[in-house]
Short mmCIF file of C-alpha atoms and ligand atoms in Angstrom, two decimals:
data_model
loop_
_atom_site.label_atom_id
_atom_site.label_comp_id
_atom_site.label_asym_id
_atom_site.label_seq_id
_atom_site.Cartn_x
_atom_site.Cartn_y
_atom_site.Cartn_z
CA UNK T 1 44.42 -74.62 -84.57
CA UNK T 2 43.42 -77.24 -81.73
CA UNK T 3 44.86 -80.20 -80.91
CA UNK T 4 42.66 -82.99 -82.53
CA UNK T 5 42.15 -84.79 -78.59
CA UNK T 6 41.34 -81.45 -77.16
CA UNK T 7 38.76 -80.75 -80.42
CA UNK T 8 36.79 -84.12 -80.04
CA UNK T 9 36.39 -83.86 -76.17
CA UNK T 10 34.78 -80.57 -76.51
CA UNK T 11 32.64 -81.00 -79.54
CA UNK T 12 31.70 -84.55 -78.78
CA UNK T 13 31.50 -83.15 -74.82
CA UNK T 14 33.67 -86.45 -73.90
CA UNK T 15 36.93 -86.59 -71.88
CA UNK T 16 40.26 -86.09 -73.27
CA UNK T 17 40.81 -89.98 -72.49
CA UNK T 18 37.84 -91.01 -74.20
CA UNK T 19 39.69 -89.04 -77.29
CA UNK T 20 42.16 -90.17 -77.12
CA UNK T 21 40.89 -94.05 -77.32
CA UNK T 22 39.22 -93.18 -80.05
CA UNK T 23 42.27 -92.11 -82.10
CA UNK T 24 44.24 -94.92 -80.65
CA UNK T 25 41.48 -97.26 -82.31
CA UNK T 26 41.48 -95.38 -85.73
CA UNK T 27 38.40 -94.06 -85.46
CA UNK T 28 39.27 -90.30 -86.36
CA UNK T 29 40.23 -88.87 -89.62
CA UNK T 30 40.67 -85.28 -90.83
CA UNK T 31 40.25 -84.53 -94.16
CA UNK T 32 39.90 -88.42 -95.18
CA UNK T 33 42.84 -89.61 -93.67
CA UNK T 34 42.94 -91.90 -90.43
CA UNK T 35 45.02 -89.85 -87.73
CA UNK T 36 46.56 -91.54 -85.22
CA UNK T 37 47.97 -88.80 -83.14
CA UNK T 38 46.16 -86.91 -80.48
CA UNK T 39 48.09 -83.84 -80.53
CA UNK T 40 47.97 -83.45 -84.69
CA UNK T 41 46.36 -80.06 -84.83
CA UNK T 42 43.51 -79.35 -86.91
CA UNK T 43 40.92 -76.53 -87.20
CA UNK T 44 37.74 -74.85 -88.71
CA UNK T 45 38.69 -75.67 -92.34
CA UNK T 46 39.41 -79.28 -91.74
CA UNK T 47 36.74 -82.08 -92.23
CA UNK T 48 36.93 -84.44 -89.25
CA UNK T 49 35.00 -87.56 -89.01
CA UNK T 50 34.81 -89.91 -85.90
CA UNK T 51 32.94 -92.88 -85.31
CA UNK T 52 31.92 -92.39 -89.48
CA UNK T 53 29.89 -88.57 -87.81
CA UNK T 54 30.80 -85.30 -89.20
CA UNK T 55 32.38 -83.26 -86.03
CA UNK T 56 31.56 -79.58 -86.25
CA UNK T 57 34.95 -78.45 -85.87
CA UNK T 58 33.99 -74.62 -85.35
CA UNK T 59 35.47 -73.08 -82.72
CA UNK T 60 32.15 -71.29 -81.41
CA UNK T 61 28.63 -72.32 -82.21
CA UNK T 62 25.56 -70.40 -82.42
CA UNK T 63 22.43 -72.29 -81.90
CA UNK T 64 18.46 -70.84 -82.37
CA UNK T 65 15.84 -72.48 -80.23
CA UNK T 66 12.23 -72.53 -80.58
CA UNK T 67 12.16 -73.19 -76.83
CA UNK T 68 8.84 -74.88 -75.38
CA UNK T 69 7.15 -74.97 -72.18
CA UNK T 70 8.14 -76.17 -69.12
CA UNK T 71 12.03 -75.75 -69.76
CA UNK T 72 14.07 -73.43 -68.36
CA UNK T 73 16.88 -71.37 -69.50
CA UNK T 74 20.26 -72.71 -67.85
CA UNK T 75 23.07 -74.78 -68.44
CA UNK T 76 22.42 -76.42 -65.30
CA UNK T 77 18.66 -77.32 -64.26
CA UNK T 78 19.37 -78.61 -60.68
CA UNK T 79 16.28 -80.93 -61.67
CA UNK T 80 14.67 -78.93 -64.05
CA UNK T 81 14.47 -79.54 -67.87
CA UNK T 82 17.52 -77.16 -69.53
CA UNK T 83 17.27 -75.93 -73.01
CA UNK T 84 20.36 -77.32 -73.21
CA UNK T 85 19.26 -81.34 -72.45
CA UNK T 86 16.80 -80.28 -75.43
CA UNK T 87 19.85 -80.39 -78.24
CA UNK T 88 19.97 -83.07 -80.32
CA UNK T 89 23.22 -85.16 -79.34
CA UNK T 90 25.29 -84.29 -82.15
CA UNK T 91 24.80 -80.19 -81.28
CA UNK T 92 25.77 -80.91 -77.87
CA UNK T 93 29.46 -79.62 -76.88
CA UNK T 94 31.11 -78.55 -73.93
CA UNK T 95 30.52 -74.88 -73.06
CA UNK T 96 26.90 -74.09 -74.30
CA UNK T 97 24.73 -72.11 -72.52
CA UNK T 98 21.40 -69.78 -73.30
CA UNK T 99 22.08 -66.45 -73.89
CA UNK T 100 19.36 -64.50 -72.13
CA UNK T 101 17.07 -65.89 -70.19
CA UNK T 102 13.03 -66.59 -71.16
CA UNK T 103 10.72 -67.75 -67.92
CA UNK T 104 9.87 -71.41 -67.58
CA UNK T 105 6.21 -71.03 -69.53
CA UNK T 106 7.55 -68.46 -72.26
CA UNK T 107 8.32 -70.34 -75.37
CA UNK T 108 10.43 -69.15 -78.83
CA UNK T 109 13.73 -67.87 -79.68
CA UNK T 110 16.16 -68.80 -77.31
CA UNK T 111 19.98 -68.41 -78.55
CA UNK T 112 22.49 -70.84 -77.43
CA UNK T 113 26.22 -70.87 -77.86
CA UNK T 114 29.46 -71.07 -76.39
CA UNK T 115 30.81 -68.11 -77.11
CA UNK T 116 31.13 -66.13 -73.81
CA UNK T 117 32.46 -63.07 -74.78
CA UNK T 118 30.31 -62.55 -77.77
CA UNK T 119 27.33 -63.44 -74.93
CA UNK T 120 28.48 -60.86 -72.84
CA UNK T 121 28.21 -58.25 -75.74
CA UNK T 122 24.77 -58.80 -76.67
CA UNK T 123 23.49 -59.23 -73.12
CA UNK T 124 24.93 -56.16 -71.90
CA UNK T 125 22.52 -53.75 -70.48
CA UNK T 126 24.19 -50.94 -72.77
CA UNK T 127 23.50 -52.75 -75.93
CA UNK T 128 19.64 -52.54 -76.16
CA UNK T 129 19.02 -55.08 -78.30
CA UNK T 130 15.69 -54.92 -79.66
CA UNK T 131 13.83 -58.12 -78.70
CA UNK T 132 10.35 -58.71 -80.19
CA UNK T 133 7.26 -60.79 -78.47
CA UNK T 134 3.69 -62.03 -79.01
CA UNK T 135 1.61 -62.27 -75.77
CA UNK T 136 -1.73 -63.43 -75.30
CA UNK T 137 -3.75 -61.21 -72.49
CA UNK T 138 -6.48 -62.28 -69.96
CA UNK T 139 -8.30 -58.28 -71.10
CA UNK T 140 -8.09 -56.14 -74.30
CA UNK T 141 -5.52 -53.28 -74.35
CA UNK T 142 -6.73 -50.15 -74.42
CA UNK T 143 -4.91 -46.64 -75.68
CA UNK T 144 -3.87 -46.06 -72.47
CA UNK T 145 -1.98 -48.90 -71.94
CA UNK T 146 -0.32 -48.51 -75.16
CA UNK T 147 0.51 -44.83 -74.47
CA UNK T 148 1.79 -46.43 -71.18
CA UNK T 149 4.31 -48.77 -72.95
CA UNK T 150 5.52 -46.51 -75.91
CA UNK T 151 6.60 -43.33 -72.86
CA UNK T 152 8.91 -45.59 -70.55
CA UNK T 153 6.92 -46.82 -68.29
CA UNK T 154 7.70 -46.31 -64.07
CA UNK T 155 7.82 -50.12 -62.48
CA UNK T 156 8.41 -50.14 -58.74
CA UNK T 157 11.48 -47.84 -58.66
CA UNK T 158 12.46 -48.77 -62.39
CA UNK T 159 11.99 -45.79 -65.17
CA UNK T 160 11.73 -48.75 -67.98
CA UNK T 161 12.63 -47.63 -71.73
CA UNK T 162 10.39 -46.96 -74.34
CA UNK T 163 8.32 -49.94 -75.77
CA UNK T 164 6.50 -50.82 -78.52
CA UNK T 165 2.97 -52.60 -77.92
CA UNK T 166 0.73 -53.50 -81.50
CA UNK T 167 -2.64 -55.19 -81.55
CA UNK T 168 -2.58 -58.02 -83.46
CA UNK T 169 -6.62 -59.24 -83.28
CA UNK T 170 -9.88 -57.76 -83.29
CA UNK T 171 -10.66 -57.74 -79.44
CA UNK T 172 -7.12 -56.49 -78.78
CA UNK T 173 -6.09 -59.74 -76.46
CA UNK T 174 -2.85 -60.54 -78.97
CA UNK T 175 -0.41 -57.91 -79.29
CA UNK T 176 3.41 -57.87 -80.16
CA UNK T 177 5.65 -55.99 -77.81
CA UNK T 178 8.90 -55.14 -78.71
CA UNK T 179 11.39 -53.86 -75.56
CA UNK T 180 14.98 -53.38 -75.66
CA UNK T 181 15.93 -54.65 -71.68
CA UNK T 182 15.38 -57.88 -70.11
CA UNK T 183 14.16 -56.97 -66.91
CA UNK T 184 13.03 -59.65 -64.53
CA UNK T 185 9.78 -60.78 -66.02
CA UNK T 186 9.58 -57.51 -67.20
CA UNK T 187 6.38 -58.35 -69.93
CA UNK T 188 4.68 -59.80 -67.37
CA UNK T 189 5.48 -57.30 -65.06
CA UNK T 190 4.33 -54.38 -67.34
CA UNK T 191 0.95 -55.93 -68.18
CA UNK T 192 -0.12 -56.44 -64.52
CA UNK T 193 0.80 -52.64 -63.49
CA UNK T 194 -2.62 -52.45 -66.17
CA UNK T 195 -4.20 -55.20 -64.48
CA UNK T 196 -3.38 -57.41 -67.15
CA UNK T 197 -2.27 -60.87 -66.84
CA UNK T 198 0.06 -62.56 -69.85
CA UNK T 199 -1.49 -65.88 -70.45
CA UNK T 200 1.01 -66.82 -73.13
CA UNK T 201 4.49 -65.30 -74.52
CA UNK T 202 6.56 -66.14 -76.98
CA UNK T 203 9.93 -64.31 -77.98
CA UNK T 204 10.03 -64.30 -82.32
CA UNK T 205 12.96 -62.25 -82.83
CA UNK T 206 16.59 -61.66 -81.02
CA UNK T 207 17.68 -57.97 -82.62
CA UNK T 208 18.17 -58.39 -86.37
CA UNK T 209 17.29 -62.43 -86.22
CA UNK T 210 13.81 -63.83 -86.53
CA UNK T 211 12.37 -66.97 -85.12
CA UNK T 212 12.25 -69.77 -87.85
CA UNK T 213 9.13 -70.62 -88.72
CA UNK T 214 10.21 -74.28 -89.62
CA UNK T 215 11.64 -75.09 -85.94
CA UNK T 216 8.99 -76.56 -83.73
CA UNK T 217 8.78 -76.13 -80.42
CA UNK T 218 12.03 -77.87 -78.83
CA UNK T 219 13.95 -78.09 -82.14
CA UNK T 220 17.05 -76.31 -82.52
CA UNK T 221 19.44 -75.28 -85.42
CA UNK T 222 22.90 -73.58 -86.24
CA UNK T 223 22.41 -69.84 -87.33
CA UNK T 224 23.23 -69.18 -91.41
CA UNK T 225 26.49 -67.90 -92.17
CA UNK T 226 24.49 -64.83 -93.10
CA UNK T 227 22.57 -64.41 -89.93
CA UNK T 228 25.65 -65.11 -87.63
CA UNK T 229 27.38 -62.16 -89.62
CA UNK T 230 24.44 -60.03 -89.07
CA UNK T 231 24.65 -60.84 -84.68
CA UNK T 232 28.57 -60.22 -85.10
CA UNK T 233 27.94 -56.79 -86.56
N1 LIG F 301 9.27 -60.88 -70.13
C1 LIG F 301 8.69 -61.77 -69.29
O1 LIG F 301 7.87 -61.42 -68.47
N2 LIG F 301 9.05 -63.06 -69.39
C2 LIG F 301 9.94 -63.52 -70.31
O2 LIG F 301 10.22 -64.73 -70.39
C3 LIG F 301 10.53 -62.58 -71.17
C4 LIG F 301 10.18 -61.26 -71.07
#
């Protein structure tokens, strides 16, 4: 349980004063009565409404993003375009940050959320989470490069693990890669050992979660109960 002042400044990513006027100007109710207190506690089970808007009273979100172009993956761009200026206002709360990075031309499935610890889990180098691409190359594969890919490839003094690499077209210039590190722009880093340069990449599935094919680039929505129990497991 939260107190209701400390709730609306996070979710609504306003200060605890500007709460706090807006329950001294009955503006806030839980559960379809006006509250006038800013220290009535309330939690994930109650229904809060202020300004007439739903509040998402959860006490961690988990966000997927079909991330575009030209973004970058930070809380803080220093300039830059976030992933995190892309959220619609009312997904916007105090705390939320990408989870894993994608480069600044990669595009697809970025997860965002606010839960730190459960960031740290999946991001940890021991995990291994498998995460799945498409690429578009500059020159075909060829067996080698595949063979290349699936034994652990040697990058500078990295022994990289085993990859997956699938043609996906005729001429063998769209593939899906699937690795299970995030290395410092380690796709594009594993292409060009072949002499092969990544002209587009986009990430279409996070371990067990998939990219929704309904989210265009820069839209955003909270993960299914179902697929937030699957990422918990
Ligand atoms: N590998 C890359 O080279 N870039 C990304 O954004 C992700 C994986």
């Amino acid at each position: 349980m939260e107190r209701l002042d400390k709730l609306l400044s996070s979710r609504l990513n306003i200060t605890r004063k500007q709460a706090k006027e807006l329950i001294k100007n009955e503006k806030v109710s839980v559960n379809g009565k006006t509250v006038k207190s800013a220290d009535f506690k309330c939690g994930d089970d109650d229904e809060v409404v202020a300004d007439s808007k739903r509040i998402n009273t959860s006490r961690f979100v988990y966000i997927m993003m079909n991330k575009p172009k030209g973004v970058i993956c930070a809380s803080d761009g220093k300039g830059d375009k976030t992933v995190i200026d892309l959220l619609p206002e009312d997904m916007k709360r105090k705390g939320l940050f990408p989870a894993g990075r994608l480069d600044k031309d990669t595009t697809g499935f970025v997860l965002i959320t606010d839960d730190g610890e459960f960031a740290h889990n999946i991001l940890s180098p021991k995990k291994h989470i498998e995460k799945a691409y498409t690429a578009l190359l500059d020159k075909p594969v060829n067996e080698n490069v595949i063979k290349d890919f699936e034994a652990g490839m040697s990058l500078g003094e990295e022994k990289l693990l085993p990859a997956r690499l699938k043609t996906l077209n005729e001429n063998n210039t769209e593939v899906e890669i699937i690795i299970s590190q995030g290395i410092y722009h380690q796709i594009k880093r594993m292409f060009l050992k072949h002499g092969i340069t990544v002209l587009e990449l986009k990430r279409t599935s996070l371990g067990s979660l998939t990219l929704d094919k309904n989210l265009k680039e820069g839209e955003s929505r909270y993960l299914t109960e179902e697929e937030s129990a699957k990422i918990h497991s």
